[in-house]
Each structure stands twice: as structure tokens, then as C-alpha cells.
PDB file of C-alpha atoms in Angstrom:
ATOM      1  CA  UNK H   1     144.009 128.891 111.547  1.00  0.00           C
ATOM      2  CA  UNK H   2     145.508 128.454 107.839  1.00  0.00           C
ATOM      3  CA  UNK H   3     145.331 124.788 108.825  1.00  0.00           C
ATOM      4  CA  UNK H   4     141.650 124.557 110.019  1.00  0.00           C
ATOM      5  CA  UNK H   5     140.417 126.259 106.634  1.00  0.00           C
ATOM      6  CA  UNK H   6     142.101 123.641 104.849  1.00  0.00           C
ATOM      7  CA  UNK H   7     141.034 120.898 106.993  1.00  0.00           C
ATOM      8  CA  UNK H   8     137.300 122.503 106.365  1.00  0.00           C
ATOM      9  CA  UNK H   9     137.630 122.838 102.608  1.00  0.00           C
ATOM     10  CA  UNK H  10     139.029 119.150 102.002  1.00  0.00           C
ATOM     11  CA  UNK H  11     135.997 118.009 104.114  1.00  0.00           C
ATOM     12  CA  UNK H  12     133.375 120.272 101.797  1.00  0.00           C
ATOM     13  CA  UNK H  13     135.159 119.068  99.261  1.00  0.00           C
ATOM     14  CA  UNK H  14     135.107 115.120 100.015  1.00  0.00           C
ATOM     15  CA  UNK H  15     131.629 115.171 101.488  1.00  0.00           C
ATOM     16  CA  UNK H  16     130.108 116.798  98.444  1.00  0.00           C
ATOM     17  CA  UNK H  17     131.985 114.413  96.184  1.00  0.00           C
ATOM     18  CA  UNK H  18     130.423 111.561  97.580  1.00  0.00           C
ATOM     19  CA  UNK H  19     126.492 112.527  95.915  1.00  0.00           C
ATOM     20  CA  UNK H  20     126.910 112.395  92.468  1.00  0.00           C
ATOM     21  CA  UNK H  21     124.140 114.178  90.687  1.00  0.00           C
ATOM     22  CA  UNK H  22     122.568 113.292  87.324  1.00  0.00           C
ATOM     23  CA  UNK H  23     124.438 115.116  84.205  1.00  0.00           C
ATOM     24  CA  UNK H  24     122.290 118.072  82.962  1.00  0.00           C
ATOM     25  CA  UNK H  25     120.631 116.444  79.553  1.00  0.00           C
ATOM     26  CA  UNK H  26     120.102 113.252  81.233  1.00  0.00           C
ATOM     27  CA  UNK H  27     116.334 112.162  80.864  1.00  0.00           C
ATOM     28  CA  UNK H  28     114.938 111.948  84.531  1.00  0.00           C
ATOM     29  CA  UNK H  29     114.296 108.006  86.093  1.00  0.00           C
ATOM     30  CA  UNK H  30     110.649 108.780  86.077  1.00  0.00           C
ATOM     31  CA  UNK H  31     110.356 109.790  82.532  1.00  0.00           C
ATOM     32  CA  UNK H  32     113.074 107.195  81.273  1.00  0.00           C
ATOM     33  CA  UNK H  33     110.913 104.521  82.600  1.00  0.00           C
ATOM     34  CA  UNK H  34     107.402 105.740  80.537  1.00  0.00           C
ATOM     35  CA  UNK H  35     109.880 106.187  77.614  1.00  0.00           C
ATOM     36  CA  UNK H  36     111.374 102.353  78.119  1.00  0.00           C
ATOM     37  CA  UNK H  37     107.407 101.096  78.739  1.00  0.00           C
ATOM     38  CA  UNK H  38     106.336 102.814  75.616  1.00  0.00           C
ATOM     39  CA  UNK H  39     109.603 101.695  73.548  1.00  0.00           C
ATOM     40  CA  UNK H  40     108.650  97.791  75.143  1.00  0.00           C
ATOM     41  CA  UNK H  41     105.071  98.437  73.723  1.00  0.00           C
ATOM     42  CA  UNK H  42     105.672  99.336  71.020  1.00  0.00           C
ATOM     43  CA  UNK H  43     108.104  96.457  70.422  1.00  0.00           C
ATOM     44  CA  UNK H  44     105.277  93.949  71.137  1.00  0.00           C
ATOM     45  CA  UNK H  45     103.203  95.860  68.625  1.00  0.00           C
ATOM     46  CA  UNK H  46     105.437  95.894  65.687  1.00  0.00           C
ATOM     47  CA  UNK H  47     106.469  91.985  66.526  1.00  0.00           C
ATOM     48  CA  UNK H  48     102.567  90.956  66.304  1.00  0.00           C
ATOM     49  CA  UNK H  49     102.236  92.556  62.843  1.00  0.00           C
ATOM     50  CA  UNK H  50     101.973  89.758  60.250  1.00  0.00           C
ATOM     51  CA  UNK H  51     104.897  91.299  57.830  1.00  0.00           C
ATOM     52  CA  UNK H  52     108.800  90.103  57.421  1.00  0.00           C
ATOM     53  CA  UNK H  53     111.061  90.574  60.278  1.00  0.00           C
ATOM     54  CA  UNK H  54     113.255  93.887  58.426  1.00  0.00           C
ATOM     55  CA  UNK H  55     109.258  95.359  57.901  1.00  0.00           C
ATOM     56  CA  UNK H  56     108.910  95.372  61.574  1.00  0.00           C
ATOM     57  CA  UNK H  57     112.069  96.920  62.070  1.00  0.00           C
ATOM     58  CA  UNK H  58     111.202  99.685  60.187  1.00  0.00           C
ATOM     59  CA  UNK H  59     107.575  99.970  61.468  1.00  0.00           C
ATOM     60  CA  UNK H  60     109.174  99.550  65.288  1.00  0.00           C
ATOM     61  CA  UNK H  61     111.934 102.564  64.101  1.00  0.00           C
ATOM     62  CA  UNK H  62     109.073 104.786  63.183  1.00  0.00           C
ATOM     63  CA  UNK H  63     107.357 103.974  66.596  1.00  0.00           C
ATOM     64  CA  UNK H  64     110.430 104.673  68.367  1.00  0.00           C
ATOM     65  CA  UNK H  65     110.721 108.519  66.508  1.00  0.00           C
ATOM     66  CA  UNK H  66     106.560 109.070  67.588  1.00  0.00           C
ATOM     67  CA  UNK H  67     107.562 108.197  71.313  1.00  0.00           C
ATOM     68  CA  UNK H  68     110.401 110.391  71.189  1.00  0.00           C
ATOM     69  CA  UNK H  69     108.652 113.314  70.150  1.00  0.00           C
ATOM     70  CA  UNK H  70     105.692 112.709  72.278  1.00  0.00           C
ATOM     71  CA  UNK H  71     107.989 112.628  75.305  1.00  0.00           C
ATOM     72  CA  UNK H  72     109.742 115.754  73.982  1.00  0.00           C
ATOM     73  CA  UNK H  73     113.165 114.724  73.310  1.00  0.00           C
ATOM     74  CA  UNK H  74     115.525 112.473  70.332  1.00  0.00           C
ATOM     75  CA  UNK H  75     117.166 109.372  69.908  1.00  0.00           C
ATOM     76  CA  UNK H  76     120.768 110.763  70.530  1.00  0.00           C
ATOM     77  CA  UNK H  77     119.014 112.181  74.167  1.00  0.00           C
ATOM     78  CA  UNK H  78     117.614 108.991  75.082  1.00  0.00           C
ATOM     79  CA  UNK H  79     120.798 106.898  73.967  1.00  0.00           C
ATOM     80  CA  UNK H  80     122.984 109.513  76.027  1.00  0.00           C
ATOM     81  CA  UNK H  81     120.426 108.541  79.446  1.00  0.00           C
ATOM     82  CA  UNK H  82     120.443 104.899  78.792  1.00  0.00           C
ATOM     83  CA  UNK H  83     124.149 104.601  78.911  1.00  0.00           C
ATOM     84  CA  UNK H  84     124.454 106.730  82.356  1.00  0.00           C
ATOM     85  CA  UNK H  85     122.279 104.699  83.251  1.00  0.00           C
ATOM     86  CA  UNK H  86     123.369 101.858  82.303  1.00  0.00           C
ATOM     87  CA  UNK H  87     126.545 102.852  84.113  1.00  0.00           C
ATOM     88  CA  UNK H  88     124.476 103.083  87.412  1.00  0.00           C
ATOM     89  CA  UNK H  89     123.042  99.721  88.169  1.00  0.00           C
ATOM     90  CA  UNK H  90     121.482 101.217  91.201  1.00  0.00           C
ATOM     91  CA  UNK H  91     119.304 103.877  89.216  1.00  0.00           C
ATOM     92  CA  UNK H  92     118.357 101.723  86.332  1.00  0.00           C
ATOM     93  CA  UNK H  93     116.936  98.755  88.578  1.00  0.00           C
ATOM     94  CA  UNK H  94     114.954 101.418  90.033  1.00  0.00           C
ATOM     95  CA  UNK H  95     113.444 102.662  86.760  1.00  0.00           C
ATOM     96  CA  UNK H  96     112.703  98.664  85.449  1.00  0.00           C
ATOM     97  CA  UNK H  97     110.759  98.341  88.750  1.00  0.00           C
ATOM     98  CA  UNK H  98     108.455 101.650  87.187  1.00  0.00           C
ATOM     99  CA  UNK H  99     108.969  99.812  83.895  1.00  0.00           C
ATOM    100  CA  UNK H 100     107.851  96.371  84.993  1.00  0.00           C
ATOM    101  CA  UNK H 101     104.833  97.865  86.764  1.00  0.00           C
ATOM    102  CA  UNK H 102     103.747 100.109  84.307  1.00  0.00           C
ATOM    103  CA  UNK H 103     103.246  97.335  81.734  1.00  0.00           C
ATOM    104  CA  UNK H 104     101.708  95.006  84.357  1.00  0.00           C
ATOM    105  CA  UNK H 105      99.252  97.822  84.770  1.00  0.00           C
ATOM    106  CA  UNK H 106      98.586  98.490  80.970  1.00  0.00           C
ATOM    107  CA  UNK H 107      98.302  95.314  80.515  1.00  0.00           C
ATOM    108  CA  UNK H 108      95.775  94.570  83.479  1.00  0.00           C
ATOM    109  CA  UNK H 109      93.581  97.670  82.067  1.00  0.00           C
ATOM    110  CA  UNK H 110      93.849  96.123  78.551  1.00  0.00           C
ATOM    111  CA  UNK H 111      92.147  92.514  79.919  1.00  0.00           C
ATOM    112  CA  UNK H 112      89.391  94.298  81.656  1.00  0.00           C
ATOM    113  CA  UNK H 113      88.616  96.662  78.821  1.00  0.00           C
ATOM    114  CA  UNK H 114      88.594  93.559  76.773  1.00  0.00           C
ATOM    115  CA  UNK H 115      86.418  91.332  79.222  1.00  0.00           C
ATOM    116  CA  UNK H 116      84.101  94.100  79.118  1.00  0.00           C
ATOM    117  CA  UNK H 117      83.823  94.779  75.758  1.00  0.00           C
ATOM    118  CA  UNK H 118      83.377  90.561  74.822  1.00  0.00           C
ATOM    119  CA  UNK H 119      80.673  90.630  78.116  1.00  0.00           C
ATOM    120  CA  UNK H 120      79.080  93.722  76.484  1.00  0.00           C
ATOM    121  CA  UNK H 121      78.422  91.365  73.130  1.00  0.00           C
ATOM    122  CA  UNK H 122      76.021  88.752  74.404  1.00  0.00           C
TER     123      UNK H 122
END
């Protein structure tokens, strides 16, 4: 009987041990990937302003800080959740999918607004 319960816990053990959930403090996929479009964005932006390549870096850091604090959390939380996920292939590929599609969108939405808006001037 002593036998079975240890044959029983070892298997509770192992089979839990196998689904390894996402460190409390880690930003969720879903949010992650708005966070990454945003930062992308953003990066675009500052890169298309006409001022010397240290200017943009500051103008892009100062983006970076607004995106942060509309998303509700920090640089040091968002550096912590890129490198787990950076350690999980699997998880990030998923979010750069959300990524990649998110900006397609945007960017889709930005072309019509603009088609309408030049189609709206003659």
C-alpha cells in the first residue's frame, strides 16, 4: 500500500511537471504582442522624423515610457516577459503571428483612411 502511494505521488508529481505555467509578473502573450506592435510603431514613427539618429533615440525612449504606462506596466516588467519569452520559442512565435497581423491590419486601416481622405479632396 506504502508502495502504491508512492507510485501515485511520483506520477502527480511527473505529470504536473510536464505543463509549465507562465511566472506570475510575466506580461500575458496577448498583451505582449499589442505592447511589441505599439513598440514597432512607434519605432517607424520616431525613424521617419527628419532629426539626427541619437534625437530619435530619445524621441523613440519617450514613446516607449507612454506605451508602457498606457498598457499599465514598466520597462523592467516588459524586459522581464521578453526574456521568458524569449526563452520559449514556442510562445513568442505565437505572439509575432498577433504582432505581424496587428500591424498588417493598422496598416491596411491607415491606406483606406488615407484613400478616403485624398478621394474626399476632389
Amino acid at each position: 500500500m506504502r508502495k502504491l502511494s508512492y507510485i501515485i505521488a511520483i506520477l502527480i508529481i511527473v505529470s504536473c511537471s510536464g505543463k509549465e505555467e507562465r511566472p506570475k509578473g510575466v506580461i500575458p502573450p496577448e498583451k505582449m504582442a499589442i505592447i511589441l506592435s505599439d513598440i514597432y510603431l512607434a519605432e517607424h514613427k520616431a525613424s521617419n522624423i527628419a532629426v539626427r539618429q541619437d534625437s530619435s533615440r530619445i524621441i523613440l525612449r519617450h514613446y516607449e515610457l507612454k506605451i508602457f504606462e498606457d498598457h499599465d506596466t514598466n520597462d523592467s516588467i516588459y524586459k522581464e516577459s521578453f526574456k521568458y519569452y524569449l526563452e520559449h520559442p514556442e510562445q513568442l512565435e505565437t505572439i509575432y503571428d498577433i504582432v505581424i497581423d496587428t500591424v498588417s491590419l493598422r496598416n491596411q486601416v491607415n491606406e483606406a483612411n488615407n484613400l478616403r481622405k485624398d478621394s474626399n479632396k476632389k
